[in-house]
């Protein structure tokens, strides 16, 4: 059981590492202004698309492992699984160019396409599901880990709400990056030891 949950430990470093490497090296990308989803555009966009899909597969596997490890709360694993599926969908449905990225794109929100809307909807569903998973799993953990799950889920929800507001101010963008780190760290922790108690 633990072997399949190792996917939850690997998912965060993969997604964050590949995203950060691109964010720091791709021309015109401003880490304080641009969401990582925009990296799916341009000649190297396939890297971020693959990053979404591979990370999604790892999260999906972790969700299956969590569901088996915590039979009292199969919904937590299922919700993590939906988060994984949403990442795969977000990779397949590319975000629209915006805010001057990729280089040469006009500044501003840009045109919204059907696949851009699909990307946003897939992300929103997945983000809300992983927040719900943190809270559901907390009901089957000892007090310390339960508090950690609730705080992680709530912190990520607040970070998502900030970026979903459409505000591209540095505080919101960096806050969302922090939220991603928090929720993938939570996934790694519960994948290693979900601490079921009831």
Short mmCIF file of C-alpha atoms in Angstrom, two decimals:
data_model
loop_
_atom_site.label_atom_id
_atom_site.label_comp_id
_atom_site.label_asym_id
_atom_site.label_seq_id
_atom_site.Cartn_x
_atom_site.Cartn_y
_atom_site.Cartn_z
CA UNK A 1 0.00 0.00 0.00
CA UNK A 2 2.77 2.40 0.93
CA UNK A 3 4.47 1.80 -2.45
CA UNK A 4 1.63 3.37 -4.49
CA UNK A 5 1.38 6.29 -2.06
CA UNK A 6 5.00 7.18 -2.78
CA UNK A 7 3.55 8.83 -5.89
CA UNK A 8 2.14 11.50 -3.57
CA UNK A 9 5.64 12.23 -2.29
CA UNK A 10 7.04 12.57 -5.82
CA UNK A 11 4.22 14.69 -7.27
CA UNK A 12 5.09 17.97 -5.53
CA UNK A 13 8.83 18.03 -6.23
CA UNK A 14 8.15 17.18 -9.88
CA UNK A 15 5.52 19.86 -10.44
CA UNK A 16 7.21 22.57 -8.40
CA UNK A 17 10.71 21.78 -9.66
CA UNK A 18 9.81 21.74 -13.36
CA UNK A 19 7.62 24.83 -13.02
CA UNK A 20 10.26 26.81 -11.12
CA UNK A 21 13.02 25.82 -13.53
CA UNK A 22 10.97 27.17 -16.42
CA UNK A 23 9.74 30.23 -14.52
CA UNK A 24 13.33 31.27 -13.82
CA UNK A 25 14.70 30.60 -17.31
CA UNK A 26 12.00 31.24 -19.92
CA UNK A 27 12.18 34.59 -21.67
CA UNK A 28 9.54 37.07 -20.59
CA UNK A 29 8.20 35.04 -17.67
CA UNK A 30 7.85 37.04 -14.44
CA UNK A 31 7.42 34.80 -11.40
CA UNK A 32 5.82 37.64 -9.45
CA UNK A 33 3.20 38.28 -12.14
CA UNK A 34 2.58 35.18 -14.24
CA UNK A 35 0.77 32.01 -13.12
CA UNK A 36 2.64 28.79 -13.85
CA UNK A 37 -0.20 27.70 -16.15
CA UNK A 38 1.01 30.29 -18.69
CA UNK A 39 4.16 28.18 -19.15
CA UNK A 40 2.03 25.83 -21.30
CA UNK A 41 2.36 28.41 -24.10
CA UNK A 42 5.18 29.08 -26.53
CA UNK A 43 7.67 26.76 -28.17
CA UNK A 44 8.54 25.11 -24.84
CA UNK A 45 4.94 24.88 -23.69
CA UNK A 46 5.01 21.11 -24.10
CA UNK A 47 7.23 20.92 -21.01
CA UNK A 48 4.56 22.38 -18.74
CA UNK A 49 1.82 20.37 -20.45
CA UNK A 50 3.80 17.19 -19.74
CA UNK A 51 4.44 18.45 -16.20
CA UNK A 52 0.69 18.80 -15.57
CA UNK A 53 -0.10 15.37 -17.01
CA UNK A 54 2.70 13.45 -15.25
CA UNK A 55 2.01 15.18 -11.94
CA UNK A 56 -1.69 14.44 -12.35
CA UNK A 57 -0.96 10.74 -12.86
CA UNK A 58 1.16 10.69 -9.69
CA UNK A 59 -1.58 12.47 -7.71
CA UNK A 60 -4.18 10.03 -9.06
CA UNK A 61 -2.06 7.08 -7.89
CA UNK A 62 -1.58 8.73 -4.49
CA UNK A 63 -5.34 9.16 -4.18
CA UNK A 64 -5.88 5.46 -4.84
CA UNK A 65 -3.27 4.60 -2.21
CA UNK A 66 -4.80 6.93 0.37
CA UNK A 67 -8.27 5.48 -0.27
CA UNK A 68 -6.91 1.98 0.44
CA UNK A 69 -4.84 3.07 3.43
CA UNK A 70 -7.72 4.91 5.12
CA UNK A 71 -10.77 2.72 4.42
CA UNK A 72 -12.81 4.73 6.96
CA UNK A 73 -12.45 7.73 4.65
CA UNK A 74 -12.33 6.54 1.07
CA UNK A 75 -13.69 9.94 0.06
CA UNK A 76 -10.42 11.63 0.98
CA UNK A 77 -8.58 9.41 -1.51
CA UNK A 78 -11.27 9.89 -4.14
CA UNK A 79 -11.10 13.66 -3.78
CA UNK A 80 -7.31 13.55 -4.15
CA UNK A 81 -7.89 11.41 -7.24
CA UNK A 82 -10.17 14.08 -8.73
CA UNK A 83 -7.40 16.61 -8.08
CA UNK A 84 -5.09 14.35 -10.12
CA UNK A 85 -7.61 14.08 -12.95
CA UNK A 86 -8.04 17.85 -12.93
CA UNK A 87 -4.29 18.34 -13.36
CA UNK A 88 -4.32 16.01 -16.36
CA UNK A 89 -7.26 17.95 -17.81
CA UNK A 90 -5.53 21.28 -17.10
CA UNK A 91 -2.51 20.03 -19.02
CA UNK A 92 -4.61 18.95 -22.00
CA UNK A 93 -6.60 22.20 -21.96
CA UNK A 94 -3.90 24.83 -22.35
CA UNK A 95 -4.16 28.17 -20.54
CA UNK A 96 -4.44 31.19 -22.82
CA UNK A 97 -1.47 33.52 -23.36
CA UNK A 98 -1.84 36.64 -21.21
CA UNK A 99 -0.06 39.46 -19.39
CA UNK A 100 2.75 39.65 -21.95
CA UNK A 101 3.65 35.94 -21.86
CA UNK A 102 4.88 34.32 -23.97
CA UNK A 103 7.11 37.12 -25.20
CA UNK A 104 5.29 39.17 -27.80
CA UNK A 105 1.84 38.62 -26.27
CA UNK A 106 0.04 41.92 -25.57
CA UNK A 107 -0.14 42.98 -21.95
CA UNK A 108 -3.47 42.42 -20.23
CA UNK A 109 -5.78 39.45 -19.71
CA UNK A 110 -5.90 38.47 -23.38
CA UNK A 111 -8.54 36.53 -25.31
CA UNK A 112 -10.25 33.63 -23.53
CA UNK A 113 -10.66 30.49 -25.64
CA UNK A 114 -12.70 27.34 -25.00
CA UNK A 115 -9.58 25.47 -23.89
CA UNK A 116 -8.59 28.39 -21.66
CA UNK A 117 -11.99 28.22 -19.96
CA UNK A 118 -11.61 24.44 -19.67
CA UNK A 119 -8.21 24.89 -18.03
CA UNK A 120 -9.66 27.28 -15.45
CA UNK A 121 -12.68 25.06 -14.72
CA UNK A 122 -10.53 21.91 -14.39
CA UNK A 123 -8.17 23.72 -12.03
CA UNK A 124 -10.98 25.10 -9.89
CA UNK A 125 -12.63 21.68 -9.53
CA UNK A 126 -9.33 20.03 -8.61
CA UNK A 127 -8.31 22.73 -6.16
CA UNK A 128 -11.64 22.60 -4.33
CA UNK A 129 -11.47 18.79 -4.21
CA UNK A 130 -7.99 18.72 -2.66
CA UNK A 131 -9.11 21.28 -0.07
CA UNK A 132 -12.10 19.06 0.72
CA UNK A 133 -9.80 16.01 0.89
CA UNK A 134 -7.64 17.72 3.53
CA UNK A 135 -10.69 18.45 5.66
CA UNK A 136 -12.28 15.02 5.16
CA UNK A 137 -9.06 13.20 6.03
CA UNK A 138 -8.66 15.35 9.14
CA UNK A 139 -11.74 13.62 10.60
CA UNK A 140 -9.78 10.34 10.65
CA UNK A 141 -6.46 11.60 12.04
CA UNK A 142 -5.11 12.24 15.55
CA UNK A 143 -5.41 15.88 16.76
CA UNK A 144 -1.97 17.10 15.57
CA UNK A 145 -2.12 15.71 12.02
CA UNK A 146 -5.81 16.67 11.82
CA UNK A 147 -4.96 20.29 12.60
CA UNK A 148 -2.16 20.18 10.02
CA UNK A 149 -4.61 18.89 7.38
CA UNK A 150 -7.17 21.57 8.17
CA UNK A 151 -4.61 24.39 8.18
CA UNK A 152 -3.06 23.16 4.91
CA UNK A 153 -6.42 22.90 3.19
CA UNK A 154 -7.54 26.30 4.42
CA UNK A 155 -4.24 27.99 3.47
CA UNK A 156 -4.49 26.57 -0.03
CA UNK A 157 -8.13 27.64 -0.34
CA UNK A 158 -7.18 31.22 0.60
CA UNK A 159 -4.28 31.22 -1.89
CA UNK A 160 -6.60 29.92 -4.61
CA UNK A 161 -9.25 32.53 -3.79
CA UNK A 162 -6.62 35.24 -4.13
CA UNK A 163 -5.44 34.17 -7.57
CA UNK A 164 -9.01 33.39 -8.73
CA UNK A 165 -9.93 37.01 -8.02
CA UNK A 166 -8.09 37.87 -11.23
CA UNK A 167 -5.66 40.15 -9.44
CA UNK A 168 -2.14 39.65 -10.83
CA UNK A 169 -0.45 41.68 -8.08
CA UNK A 170 2.78 40.08 -6.86
CA UNK A 171 1.30 39.25 -3.44
CA UNK A 172 -1.47 37.15 -4.97
CA UNK A 173 0.82 35.40 -7.44
CA UNK A 174 3.51 34.58 -4.88
CA UNK A 175 0.79 33.66 -2.38
CA UNK A 176 -0.57 31.10 -4.82
CA UNK A 177 2.89 29.63 -5.34
CA UNK A 178 3.16 29.31 -1.54
CA UNK A 179 -0.26 27.63 -1.54
CA UNK A 180 0.91 25.09 -4.12
CA UNK A 181 3.96 24.29 -1.99
CA UNK A 182 1.74 23.91 1.10
CA UNK A 183 -0.79 21.56 -0.51
CA UNK A 184 1.81 19.36 -2.20
CA UNK A 185 3.72 19.15 1.09
CA UNK A 186 0.48 18.07 2.77
CA UNK A 187 -0.02 15.42 0.08
CA UNK A 188 3.51 14.11 0.65
CA UNK A 189 2.99 13.96 4.43
CA UNK A 190 -0.33 12.10 4.25
CA UNK A 191 1.01 9.80 1.55
CA UNK A 192 3.80 8.75 3.88
CA UNK A 193 1.60 8.45 6.98
CA UNK A 194 -2.09 9.30 6.84
CA UNK A 195 -2.55 8.40 10.54
CA UNK A 196 -6.04 6.88 10.43
CA UNK A 197 -7.64 6.59 13.85
CA UNK A 198 -11.35 5.96 13.25
#
